CSV table of C-alpha atoms and ligand atoms in Angstrom, one decimal:
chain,number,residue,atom,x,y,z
A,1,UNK,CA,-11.9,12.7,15.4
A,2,UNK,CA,-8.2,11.8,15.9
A,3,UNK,CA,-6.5,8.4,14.6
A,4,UNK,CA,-3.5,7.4,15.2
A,5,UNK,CA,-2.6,4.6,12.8
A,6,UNK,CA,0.1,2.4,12.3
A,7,UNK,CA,0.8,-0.1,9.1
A,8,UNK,CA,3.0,-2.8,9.1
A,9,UNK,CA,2.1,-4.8,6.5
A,10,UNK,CA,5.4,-5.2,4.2
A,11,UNK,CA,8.8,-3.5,4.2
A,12,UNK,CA,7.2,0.1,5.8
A,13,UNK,CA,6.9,0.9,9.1
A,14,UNK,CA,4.5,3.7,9.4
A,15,UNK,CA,2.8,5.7,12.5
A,16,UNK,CA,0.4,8.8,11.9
A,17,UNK,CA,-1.8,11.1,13.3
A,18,UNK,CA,-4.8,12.4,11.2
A,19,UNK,CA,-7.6,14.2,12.3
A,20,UNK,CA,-10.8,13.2,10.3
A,21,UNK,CA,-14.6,14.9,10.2
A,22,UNK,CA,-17.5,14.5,8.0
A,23,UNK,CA,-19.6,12.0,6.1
A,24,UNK,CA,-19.9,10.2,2.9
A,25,UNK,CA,-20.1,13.2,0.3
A,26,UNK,CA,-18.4,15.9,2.9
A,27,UNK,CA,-14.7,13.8,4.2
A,28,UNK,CA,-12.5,16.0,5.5
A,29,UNK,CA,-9.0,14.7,6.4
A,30,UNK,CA,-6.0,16.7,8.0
A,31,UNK,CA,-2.4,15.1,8.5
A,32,UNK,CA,-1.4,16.3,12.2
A,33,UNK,CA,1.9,14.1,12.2
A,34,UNK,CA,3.4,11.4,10.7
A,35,UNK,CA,6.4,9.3,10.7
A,36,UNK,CA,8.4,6.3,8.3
A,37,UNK,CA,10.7,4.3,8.5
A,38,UNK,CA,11.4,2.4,5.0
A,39,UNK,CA,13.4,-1.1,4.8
A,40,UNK,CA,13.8,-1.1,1.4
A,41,UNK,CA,17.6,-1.0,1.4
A,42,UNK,CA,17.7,-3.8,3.9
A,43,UNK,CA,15.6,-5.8,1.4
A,44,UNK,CA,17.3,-5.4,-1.6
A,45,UNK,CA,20.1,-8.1,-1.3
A,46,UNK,CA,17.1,-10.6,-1.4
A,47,UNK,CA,15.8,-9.1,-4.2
A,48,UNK,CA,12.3,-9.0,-1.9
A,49,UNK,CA,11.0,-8.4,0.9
A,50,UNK,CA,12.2,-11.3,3.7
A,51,UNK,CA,9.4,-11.6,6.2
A,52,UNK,CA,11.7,-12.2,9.1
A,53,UNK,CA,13.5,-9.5,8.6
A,54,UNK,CA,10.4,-7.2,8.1
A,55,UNK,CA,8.9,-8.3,11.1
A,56,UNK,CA,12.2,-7.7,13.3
A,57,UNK,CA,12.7,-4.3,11.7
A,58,UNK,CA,9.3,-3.2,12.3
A,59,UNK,CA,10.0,-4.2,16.2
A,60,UNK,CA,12.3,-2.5,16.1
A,61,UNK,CA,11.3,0.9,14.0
A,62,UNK,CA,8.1,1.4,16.2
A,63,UNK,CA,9.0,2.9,19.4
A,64,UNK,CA,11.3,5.1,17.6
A,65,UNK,CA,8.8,6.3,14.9
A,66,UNK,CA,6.2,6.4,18.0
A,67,UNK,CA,9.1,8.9,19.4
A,68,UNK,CA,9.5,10.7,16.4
A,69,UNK,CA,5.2,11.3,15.9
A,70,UNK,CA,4.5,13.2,19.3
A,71,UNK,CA,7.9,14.8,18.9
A,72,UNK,CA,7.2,17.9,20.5
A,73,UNK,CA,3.4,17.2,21.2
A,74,UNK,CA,3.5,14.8,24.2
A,75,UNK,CA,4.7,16.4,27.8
A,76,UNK,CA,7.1,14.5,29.7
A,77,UNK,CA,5.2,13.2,32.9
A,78,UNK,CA,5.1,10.3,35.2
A,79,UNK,CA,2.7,7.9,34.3
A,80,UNK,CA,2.7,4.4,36.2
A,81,UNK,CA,0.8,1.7,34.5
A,82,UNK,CA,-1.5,-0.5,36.9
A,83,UNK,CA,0.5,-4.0,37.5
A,84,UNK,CA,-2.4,-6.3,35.6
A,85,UNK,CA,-2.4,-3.5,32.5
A,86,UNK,CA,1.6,-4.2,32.5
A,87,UNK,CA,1.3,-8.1,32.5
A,88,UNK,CA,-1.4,-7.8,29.7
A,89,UNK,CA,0.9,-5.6,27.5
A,90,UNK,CA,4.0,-8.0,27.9
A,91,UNK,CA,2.2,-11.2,27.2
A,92,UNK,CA,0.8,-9.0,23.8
A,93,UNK,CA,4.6,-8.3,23.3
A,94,UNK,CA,6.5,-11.3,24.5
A,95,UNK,CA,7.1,-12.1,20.8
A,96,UNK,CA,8.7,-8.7,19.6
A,97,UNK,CA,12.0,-9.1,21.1
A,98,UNK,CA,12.7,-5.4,23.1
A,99,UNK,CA,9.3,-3.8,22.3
A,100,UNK,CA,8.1,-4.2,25.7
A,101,UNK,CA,10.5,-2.5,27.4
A,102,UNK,CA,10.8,0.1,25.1
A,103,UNK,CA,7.2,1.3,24.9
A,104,UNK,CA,6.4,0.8,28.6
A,105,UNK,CA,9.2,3.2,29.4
A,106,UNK,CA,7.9,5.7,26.5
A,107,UNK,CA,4.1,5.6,27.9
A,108,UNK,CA,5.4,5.8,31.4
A,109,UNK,CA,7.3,8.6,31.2
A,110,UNK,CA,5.2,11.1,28.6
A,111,UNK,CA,1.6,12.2,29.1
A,112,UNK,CA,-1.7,10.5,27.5
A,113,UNK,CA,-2.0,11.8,23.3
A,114,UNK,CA,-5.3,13.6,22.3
A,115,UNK,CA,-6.0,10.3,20.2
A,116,UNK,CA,-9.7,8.6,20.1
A,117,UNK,CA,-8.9,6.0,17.7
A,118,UNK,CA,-6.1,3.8,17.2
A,119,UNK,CA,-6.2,2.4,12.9
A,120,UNK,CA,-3.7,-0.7,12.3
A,121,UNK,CA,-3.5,-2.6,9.0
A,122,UNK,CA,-4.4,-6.5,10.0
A,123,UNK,CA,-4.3,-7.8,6.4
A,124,UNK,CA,-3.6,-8.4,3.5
A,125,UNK,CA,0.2,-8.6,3.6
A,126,UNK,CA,3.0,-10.4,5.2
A,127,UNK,CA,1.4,-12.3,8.4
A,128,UNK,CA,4.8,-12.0,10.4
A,129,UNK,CA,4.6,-8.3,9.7
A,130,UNK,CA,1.4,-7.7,10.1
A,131,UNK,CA,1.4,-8.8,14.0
A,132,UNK,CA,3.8,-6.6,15.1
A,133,UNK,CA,1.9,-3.5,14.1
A,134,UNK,CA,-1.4,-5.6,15.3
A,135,UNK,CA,0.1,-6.6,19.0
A,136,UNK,CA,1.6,-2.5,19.3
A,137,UNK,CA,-1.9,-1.5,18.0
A,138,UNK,CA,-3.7,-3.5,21.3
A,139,UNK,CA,-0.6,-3.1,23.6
A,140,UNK,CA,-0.9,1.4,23.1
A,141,UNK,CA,-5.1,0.3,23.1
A,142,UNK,CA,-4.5,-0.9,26.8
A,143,UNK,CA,-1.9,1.4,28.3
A,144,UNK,CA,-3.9,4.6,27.0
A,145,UNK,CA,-7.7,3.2,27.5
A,146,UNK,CA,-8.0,4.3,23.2
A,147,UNK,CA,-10.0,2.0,21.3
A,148,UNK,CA,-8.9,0.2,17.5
A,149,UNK,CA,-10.3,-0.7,14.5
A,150,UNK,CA,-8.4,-3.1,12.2
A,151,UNK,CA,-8.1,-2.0,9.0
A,152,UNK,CA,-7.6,-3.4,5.5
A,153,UNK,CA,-4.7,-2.6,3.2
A,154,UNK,CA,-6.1,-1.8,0.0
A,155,UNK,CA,-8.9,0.2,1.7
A,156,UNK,CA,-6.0,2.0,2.7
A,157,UNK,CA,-4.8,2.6,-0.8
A,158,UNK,CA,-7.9,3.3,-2.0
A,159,UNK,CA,-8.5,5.7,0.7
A,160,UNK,CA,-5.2,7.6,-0.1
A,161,UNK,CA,-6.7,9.8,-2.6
A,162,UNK,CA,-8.9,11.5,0.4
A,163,UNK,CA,-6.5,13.6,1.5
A,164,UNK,CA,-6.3,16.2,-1.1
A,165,UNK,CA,-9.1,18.5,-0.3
A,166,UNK,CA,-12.6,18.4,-1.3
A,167,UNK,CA,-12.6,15.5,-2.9
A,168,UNK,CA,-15.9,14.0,-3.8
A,169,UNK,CA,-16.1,10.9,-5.7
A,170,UNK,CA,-18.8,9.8,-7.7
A,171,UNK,CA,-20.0,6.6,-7.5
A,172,UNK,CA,-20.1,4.0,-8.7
A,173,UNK,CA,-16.0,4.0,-8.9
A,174,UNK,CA,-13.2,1.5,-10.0
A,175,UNK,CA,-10.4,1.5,-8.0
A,176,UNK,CA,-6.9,0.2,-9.7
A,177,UNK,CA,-4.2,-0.9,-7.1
A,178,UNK,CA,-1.1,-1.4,-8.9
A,179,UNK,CA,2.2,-2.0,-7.0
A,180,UNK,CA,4.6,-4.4,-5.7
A,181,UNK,CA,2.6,-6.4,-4.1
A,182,UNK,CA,-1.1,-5.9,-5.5
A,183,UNK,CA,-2.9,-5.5,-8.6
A,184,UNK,CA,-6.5,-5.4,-8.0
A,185,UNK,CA,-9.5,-3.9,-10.0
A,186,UNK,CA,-12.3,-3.2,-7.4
A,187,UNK,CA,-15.8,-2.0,-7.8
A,188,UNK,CA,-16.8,1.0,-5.1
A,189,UNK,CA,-20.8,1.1,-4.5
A,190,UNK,CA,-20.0,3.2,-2.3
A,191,UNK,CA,-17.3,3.9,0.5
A,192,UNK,CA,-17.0,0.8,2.6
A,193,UNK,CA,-19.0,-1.3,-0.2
A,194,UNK,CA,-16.6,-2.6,-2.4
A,195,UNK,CA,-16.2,-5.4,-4.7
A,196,UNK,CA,-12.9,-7.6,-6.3
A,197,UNK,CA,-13.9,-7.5,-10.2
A,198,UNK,CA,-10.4,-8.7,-10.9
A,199,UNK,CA,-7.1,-9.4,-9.8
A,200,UNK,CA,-3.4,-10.9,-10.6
A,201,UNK,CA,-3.4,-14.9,-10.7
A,202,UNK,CA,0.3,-15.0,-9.8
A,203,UNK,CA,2.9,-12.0,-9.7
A,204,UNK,CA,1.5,-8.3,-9.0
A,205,UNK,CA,2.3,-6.1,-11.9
A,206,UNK,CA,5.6,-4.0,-9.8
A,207,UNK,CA,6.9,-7.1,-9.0
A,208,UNK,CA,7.1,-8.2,-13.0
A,209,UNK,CA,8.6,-4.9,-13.0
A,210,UNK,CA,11.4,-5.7,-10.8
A,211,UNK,CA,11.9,-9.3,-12.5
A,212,UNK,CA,12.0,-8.1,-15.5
A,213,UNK,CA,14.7,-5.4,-14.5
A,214,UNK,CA,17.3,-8.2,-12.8
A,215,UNK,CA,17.1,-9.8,-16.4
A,216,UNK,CA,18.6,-6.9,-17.5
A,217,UNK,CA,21.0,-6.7,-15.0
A,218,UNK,CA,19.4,-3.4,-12.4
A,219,UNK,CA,18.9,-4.3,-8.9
A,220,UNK,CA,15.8,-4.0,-6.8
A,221,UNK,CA,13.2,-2.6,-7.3
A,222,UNK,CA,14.2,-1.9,-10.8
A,223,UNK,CA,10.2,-0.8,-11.8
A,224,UNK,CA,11.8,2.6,-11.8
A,225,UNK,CA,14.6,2.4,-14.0
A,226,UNK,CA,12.5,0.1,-16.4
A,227,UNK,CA,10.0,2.9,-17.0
A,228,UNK,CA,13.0,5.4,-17.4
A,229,UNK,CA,14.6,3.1,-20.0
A,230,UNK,CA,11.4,2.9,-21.7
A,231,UNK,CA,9.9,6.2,-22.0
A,232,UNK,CA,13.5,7.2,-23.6
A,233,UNK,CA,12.3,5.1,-26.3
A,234,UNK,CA,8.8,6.2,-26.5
A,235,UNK,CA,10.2,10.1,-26.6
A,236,UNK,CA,12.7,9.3,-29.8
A,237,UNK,CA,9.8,8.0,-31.2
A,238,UNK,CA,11.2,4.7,-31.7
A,239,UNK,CA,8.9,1.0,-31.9
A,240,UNK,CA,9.3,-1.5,-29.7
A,241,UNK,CA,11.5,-3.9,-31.2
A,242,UNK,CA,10.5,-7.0,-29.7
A,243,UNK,CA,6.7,-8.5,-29.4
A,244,UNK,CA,6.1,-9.7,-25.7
A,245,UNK,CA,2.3,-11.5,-24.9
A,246,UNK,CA,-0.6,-9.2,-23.8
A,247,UNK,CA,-1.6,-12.2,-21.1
A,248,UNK,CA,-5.1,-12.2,-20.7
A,249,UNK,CA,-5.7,-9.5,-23.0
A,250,UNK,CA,-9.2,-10.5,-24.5
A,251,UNK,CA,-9.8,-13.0,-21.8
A,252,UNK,CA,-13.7,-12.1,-20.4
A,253,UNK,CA,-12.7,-11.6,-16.9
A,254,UNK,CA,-10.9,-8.9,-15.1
A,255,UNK,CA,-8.0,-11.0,-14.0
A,256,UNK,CA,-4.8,-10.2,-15.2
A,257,UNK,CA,-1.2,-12.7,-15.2
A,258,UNK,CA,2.6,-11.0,-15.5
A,259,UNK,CA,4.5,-14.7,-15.3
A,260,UNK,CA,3.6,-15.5,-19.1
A,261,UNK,CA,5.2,-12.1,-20.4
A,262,UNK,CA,7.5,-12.6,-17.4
A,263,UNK,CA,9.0,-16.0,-19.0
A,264,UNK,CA,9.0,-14.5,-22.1
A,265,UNK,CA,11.3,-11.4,-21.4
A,266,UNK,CA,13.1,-14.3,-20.0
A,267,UNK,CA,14.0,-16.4,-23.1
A,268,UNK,CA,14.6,-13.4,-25.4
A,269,UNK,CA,17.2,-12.3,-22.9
A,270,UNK,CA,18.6,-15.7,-23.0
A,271,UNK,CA,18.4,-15.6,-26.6
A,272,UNK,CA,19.9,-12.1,-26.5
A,273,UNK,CA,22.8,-13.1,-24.2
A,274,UNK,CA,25.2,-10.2,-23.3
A,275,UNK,CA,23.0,-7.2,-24.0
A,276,UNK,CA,23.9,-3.7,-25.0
A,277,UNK,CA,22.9,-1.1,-23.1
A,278,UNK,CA,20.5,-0.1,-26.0
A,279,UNK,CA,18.9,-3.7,-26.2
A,280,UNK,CA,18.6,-3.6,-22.3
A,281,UNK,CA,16.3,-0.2,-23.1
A,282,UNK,CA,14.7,-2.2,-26.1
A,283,UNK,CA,14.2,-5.0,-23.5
A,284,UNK,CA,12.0,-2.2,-21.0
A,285,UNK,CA,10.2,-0.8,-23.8
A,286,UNK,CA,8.8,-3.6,-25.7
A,287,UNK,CA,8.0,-5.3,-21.9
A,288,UNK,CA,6.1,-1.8,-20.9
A,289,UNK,CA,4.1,-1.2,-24.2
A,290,UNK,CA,2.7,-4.8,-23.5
A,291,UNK,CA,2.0,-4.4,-19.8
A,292,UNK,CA,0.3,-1.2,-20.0
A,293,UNK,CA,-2.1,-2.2,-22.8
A,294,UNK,CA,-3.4,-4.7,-20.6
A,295,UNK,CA,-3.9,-2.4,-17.9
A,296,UNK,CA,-5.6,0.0,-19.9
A,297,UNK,CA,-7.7,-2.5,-21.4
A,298,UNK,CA,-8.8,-4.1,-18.3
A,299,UNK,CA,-9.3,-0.9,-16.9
A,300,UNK,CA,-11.5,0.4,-20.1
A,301,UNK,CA,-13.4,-3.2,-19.9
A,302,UNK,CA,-14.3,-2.6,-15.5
A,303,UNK,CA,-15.4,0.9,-16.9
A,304,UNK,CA,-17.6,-0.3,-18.7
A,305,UNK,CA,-18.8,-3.2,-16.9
A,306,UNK,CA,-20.6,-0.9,-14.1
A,307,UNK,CA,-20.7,2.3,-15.7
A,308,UNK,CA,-18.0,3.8,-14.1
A,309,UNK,CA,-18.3,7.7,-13.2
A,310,UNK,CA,-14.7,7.6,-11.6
A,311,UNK,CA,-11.6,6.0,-11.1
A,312,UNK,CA,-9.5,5.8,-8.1
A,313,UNK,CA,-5.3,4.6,-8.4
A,314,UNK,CA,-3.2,4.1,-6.0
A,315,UNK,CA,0.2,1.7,-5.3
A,316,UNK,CA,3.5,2.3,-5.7
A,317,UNK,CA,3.3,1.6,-9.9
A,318,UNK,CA,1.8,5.1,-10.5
A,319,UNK,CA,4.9,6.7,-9.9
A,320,UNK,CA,5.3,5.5,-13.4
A,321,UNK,CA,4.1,8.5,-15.9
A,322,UNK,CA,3.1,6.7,-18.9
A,323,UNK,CA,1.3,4.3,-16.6
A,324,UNK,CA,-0.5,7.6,-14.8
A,325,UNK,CA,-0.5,9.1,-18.6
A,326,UNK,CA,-2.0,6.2,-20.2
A,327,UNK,CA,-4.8,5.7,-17.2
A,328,UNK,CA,-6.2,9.9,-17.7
A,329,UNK,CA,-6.3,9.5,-21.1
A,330,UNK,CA,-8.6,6.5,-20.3
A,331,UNK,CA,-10.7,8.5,-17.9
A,332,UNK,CA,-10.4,11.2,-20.5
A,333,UNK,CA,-11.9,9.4,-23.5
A,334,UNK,CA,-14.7,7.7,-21.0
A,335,UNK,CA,-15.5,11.2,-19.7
A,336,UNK,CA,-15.0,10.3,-16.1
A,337,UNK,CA,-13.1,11.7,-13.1
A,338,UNK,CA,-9.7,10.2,-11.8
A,339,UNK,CA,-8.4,10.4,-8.5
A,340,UNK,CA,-4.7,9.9,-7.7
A,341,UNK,CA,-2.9,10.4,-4.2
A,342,UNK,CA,-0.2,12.3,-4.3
A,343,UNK,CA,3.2,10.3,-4.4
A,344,UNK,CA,4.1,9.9,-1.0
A,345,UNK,CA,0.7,8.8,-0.5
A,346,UNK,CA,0.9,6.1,-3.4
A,347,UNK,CA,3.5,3.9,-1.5
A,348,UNK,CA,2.7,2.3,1.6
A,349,UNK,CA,2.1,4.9,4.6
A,350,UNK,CA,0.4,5.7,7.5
A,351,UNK,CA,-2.0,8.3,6.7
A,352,UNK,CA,-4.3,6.1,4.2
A,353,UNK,CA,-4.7,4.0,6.6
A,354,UNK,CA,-5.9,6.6,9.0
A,355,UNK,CA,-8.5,7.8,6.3
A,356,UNK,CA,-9.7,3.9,6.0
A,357,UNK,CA,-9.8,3.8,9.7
A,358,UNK,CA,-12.2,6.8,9.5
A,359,UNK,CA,-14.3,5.2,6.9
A,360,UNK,CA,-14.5,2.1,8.8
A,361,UNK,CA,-15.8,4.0,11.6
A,362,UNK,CA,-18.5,4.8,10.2
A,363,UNK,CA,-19.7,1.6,9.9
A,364,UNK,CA,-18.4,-0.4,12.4
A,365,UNK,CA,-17.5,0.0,16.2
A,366,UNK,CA,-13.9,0.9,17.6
A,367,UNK,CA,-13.1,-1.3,20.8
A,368,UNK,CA,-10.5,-1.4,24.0
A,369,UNK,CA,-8.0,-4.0,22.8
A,370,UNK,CA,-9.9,-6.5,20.7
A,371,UNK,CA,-8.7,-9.7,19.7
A,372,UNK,CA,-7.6,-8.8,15.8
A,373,UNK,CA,-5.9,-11.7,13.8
A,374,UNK,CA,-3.5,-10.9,10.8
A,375,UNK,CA,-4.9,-12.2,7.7
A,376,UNK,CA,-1.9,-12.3,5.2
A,377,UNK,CA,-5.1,-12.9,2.7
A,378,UNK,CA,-7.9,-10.5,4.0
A,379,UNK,CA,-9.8,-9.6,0.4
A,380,UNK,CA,-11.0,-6.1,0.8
A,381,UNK,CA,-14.9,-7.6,0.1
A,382,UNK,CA,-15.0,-10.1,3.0
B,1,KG4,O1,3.6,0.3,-3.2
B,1,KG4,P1,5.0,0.0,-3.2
B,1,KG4,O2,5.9,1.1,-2.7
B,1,KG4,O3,5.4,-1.2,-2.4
B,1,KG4,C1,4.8,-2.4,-2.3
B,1,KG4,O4,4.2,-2.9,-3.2
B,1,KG4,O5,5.0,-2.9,-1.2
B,1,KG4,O6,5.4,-0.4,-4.7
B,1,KG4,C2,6.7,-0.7,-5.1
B,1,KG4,C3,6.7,-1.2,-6.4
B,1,KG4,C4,8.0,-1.9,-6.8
B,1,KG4,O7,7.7,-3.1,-7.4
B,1,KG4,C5,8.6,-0.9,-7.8
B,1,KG4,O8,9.5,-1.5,-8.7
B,1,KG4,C6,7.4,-0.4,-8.4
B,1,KG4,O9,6.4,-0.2,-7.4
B,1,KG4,N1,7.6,1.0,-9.1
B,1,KG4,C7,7.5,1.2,-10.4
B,1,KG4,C8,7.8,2.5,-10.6
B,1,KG4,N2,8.1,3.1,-9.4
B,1,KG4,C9,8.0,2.1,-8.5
B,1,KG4,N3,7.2,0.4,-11.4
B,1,KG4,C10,7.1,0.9,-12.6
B,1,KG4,N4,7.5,2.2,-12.9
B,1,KG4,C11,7.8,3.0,-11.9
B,1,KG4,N5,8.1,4.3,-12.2
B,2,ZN,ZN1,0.4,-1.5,-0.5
């Protein structure tokens, strides 16, 4: 089966083609095309991602991107679009200013893709984001007679480690999403059965990351630089001078919370006031040591909790290598199996969202342009 799958849901916009075969134990997924456009630059003057913005950029991105993916692939040809079809598509579009005319001029003028599924991410994520990929997703649905399936985000992520071949995982799994904007512990049954064990009660742990890096004066997103201040510490062999909270640590749940350390970083740098460059590195260090020990903690405790026989990652965070270190030597010690995607793969993209799509249609039917609502808060268990 083809997909062609789009994602919207923060600051990437992202089109792909996969081609997808096989069952449960025996996935097989191929990466025909694929195409990104990130915002991030855009976003940093805010210090965030700015909804508005995001949605206007991904307007904007799409056609292009759509350009860019059957680059080569797709025969120019003339292609008139029944009158009612037309109407349908511009009431879908009427809120993406220019989107209209820009994909009805693409689809009139190139030839019909070998596509029989179209994947879109309708939640979780920004809502005002999310509809611009959802309202492409039904508008390309109707011009090309292709049927969708919405798809969540962090089955997407989850789903990202499926593209190196043969994988296998064993079940039952944990899957840790760690990144800007998630940080979820989720229980896999099986693939489509999943479970929320735990989650973040206010900030995600990348975005702690990034706070934590404006204290000490690095732009966003500072997670990056953070890690690199910190692991020059770890390698000298140095302690970490200062002793953040470990929030939640031996709470029973699963849940985990970044404001607590998050306020704290923020009073020792007050305390601190102007910072050498070697404190600022101090400042990193002591912050990481504390977050990852929760992380592995949790981690170790959802193991446990169901008996674990693999661990999936995925997000943005595990570009960080003591994080990805820290998380094998887990698996290590428990004897289990972990899966990570590679890194383009870990960020926000297309493709996972493809390999969802194909899980999901598995279980559930793909339609002409059904009515799909974004759900800013869609839980990957509901
Ligand atoms: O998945 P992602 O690209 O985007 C969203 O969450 O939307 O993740 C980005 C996040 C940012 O918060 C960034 O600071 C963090 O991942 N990040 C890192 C590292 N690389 C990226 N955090 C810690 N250490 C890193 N090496
Ligand atoms: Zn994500």
């Amino acid at each position: 089966m083809k997909i062609l799958s789009i994602e919207t849901s923060c600051d990437e916009t992202a089109l792909a083609i996969i081609e997808a075969k096989g069952y449960d134990f025996d996935l097989q997924f191929k990466v025909l095309s694929s195409a990104l456009n990130s915002q991030i630059n855009l976003h940093k003057e805010f210090g965030g991602v700015f909804p508005s913005l995001a949605k206007r950029e991904h307007a904007h991105n799409l056609p292009h991107l759509l350009e860019d993916l059957f680059l080569g692939t797709l025969k120019k040809t003339t292609n008139t679009l029944p009158e009612d079809i037309k109407k349908e598509v511009k009431e879908l579009l009427n809120r993406e200013e220019g989107l209209y005319e820009k994909l009805i001029t693409y689809i009139e003028t190139h030839e019909k893709p070998d596509v029989d599924m179209i994947a879109v991410t309708s939640g979780p994520g920004l809502e005002p984001a999310l509809w611009v990929g959802i309202n492409s997703a039904r508008a390309l649905s109707l011009m090309w007679n292709i049927p969708v399936l919405p798809v969540n985000h962090m089955e997407g992520h989850i789903a990202s480690v499926l593209l190196e071949p043969n994988i296998n995982v064993e079940f039952p799994a944990i899957s840790l999403l760690i990144s800007g904007g998630h940080t979820e512990l989720i229980k896999i049954s099986k693939w489509g059965e999943y479970e929320i064990l735990g989650r973040t009660l206010d900030d995600a742990i990348g975005e702690a990351y990034d706070k934590i890096a404006r204290m000490i004066g690095i732009s966003y997103p500072g997670g990056p630089e953070v890690s690199m201040r910190a692991s020059k510490l770890r390698k000298e062999g140095l302690e970490p001078k200062f002793e953040f909270p470990r929030p939640m640590l031996h709470s029973k749940d699963l849940d985990f919370s970044f404001s607590g350390i998050k306020t704290s970083v923020l009073y020792k740098t007050q305390e601190l006031g102007d910072m050498s460059e070697s404190t600022k590195d101090q400042v990193a260090y002591s912050f990481e040591e504390a977050v990852v020990e929760v992380i592995k903690k949790k981690t170790q405790d959802s193991i446990d909790l169901i008996g674990a026989k693999s661990l999936i990652v995925g997000g943005g965070v595990i570009a960080n290598t003591y994080i990805r270190e820290s998380l094998k030597k887990v698996c290590d010690d428990n004897g289990i199996i972990i899966y990570l995607p590679e890194k383009d793969l870990s960020t926000d993209n297309a493709v996972m969202i493809g390999a969802a799509g194909y899980l999901k249609s598995l279980r559930s039917e793909a339609t002409i342009n059904p009515e799909i609502k974004a759900d800013g808060n869609w839980r990957v268990d509901s």
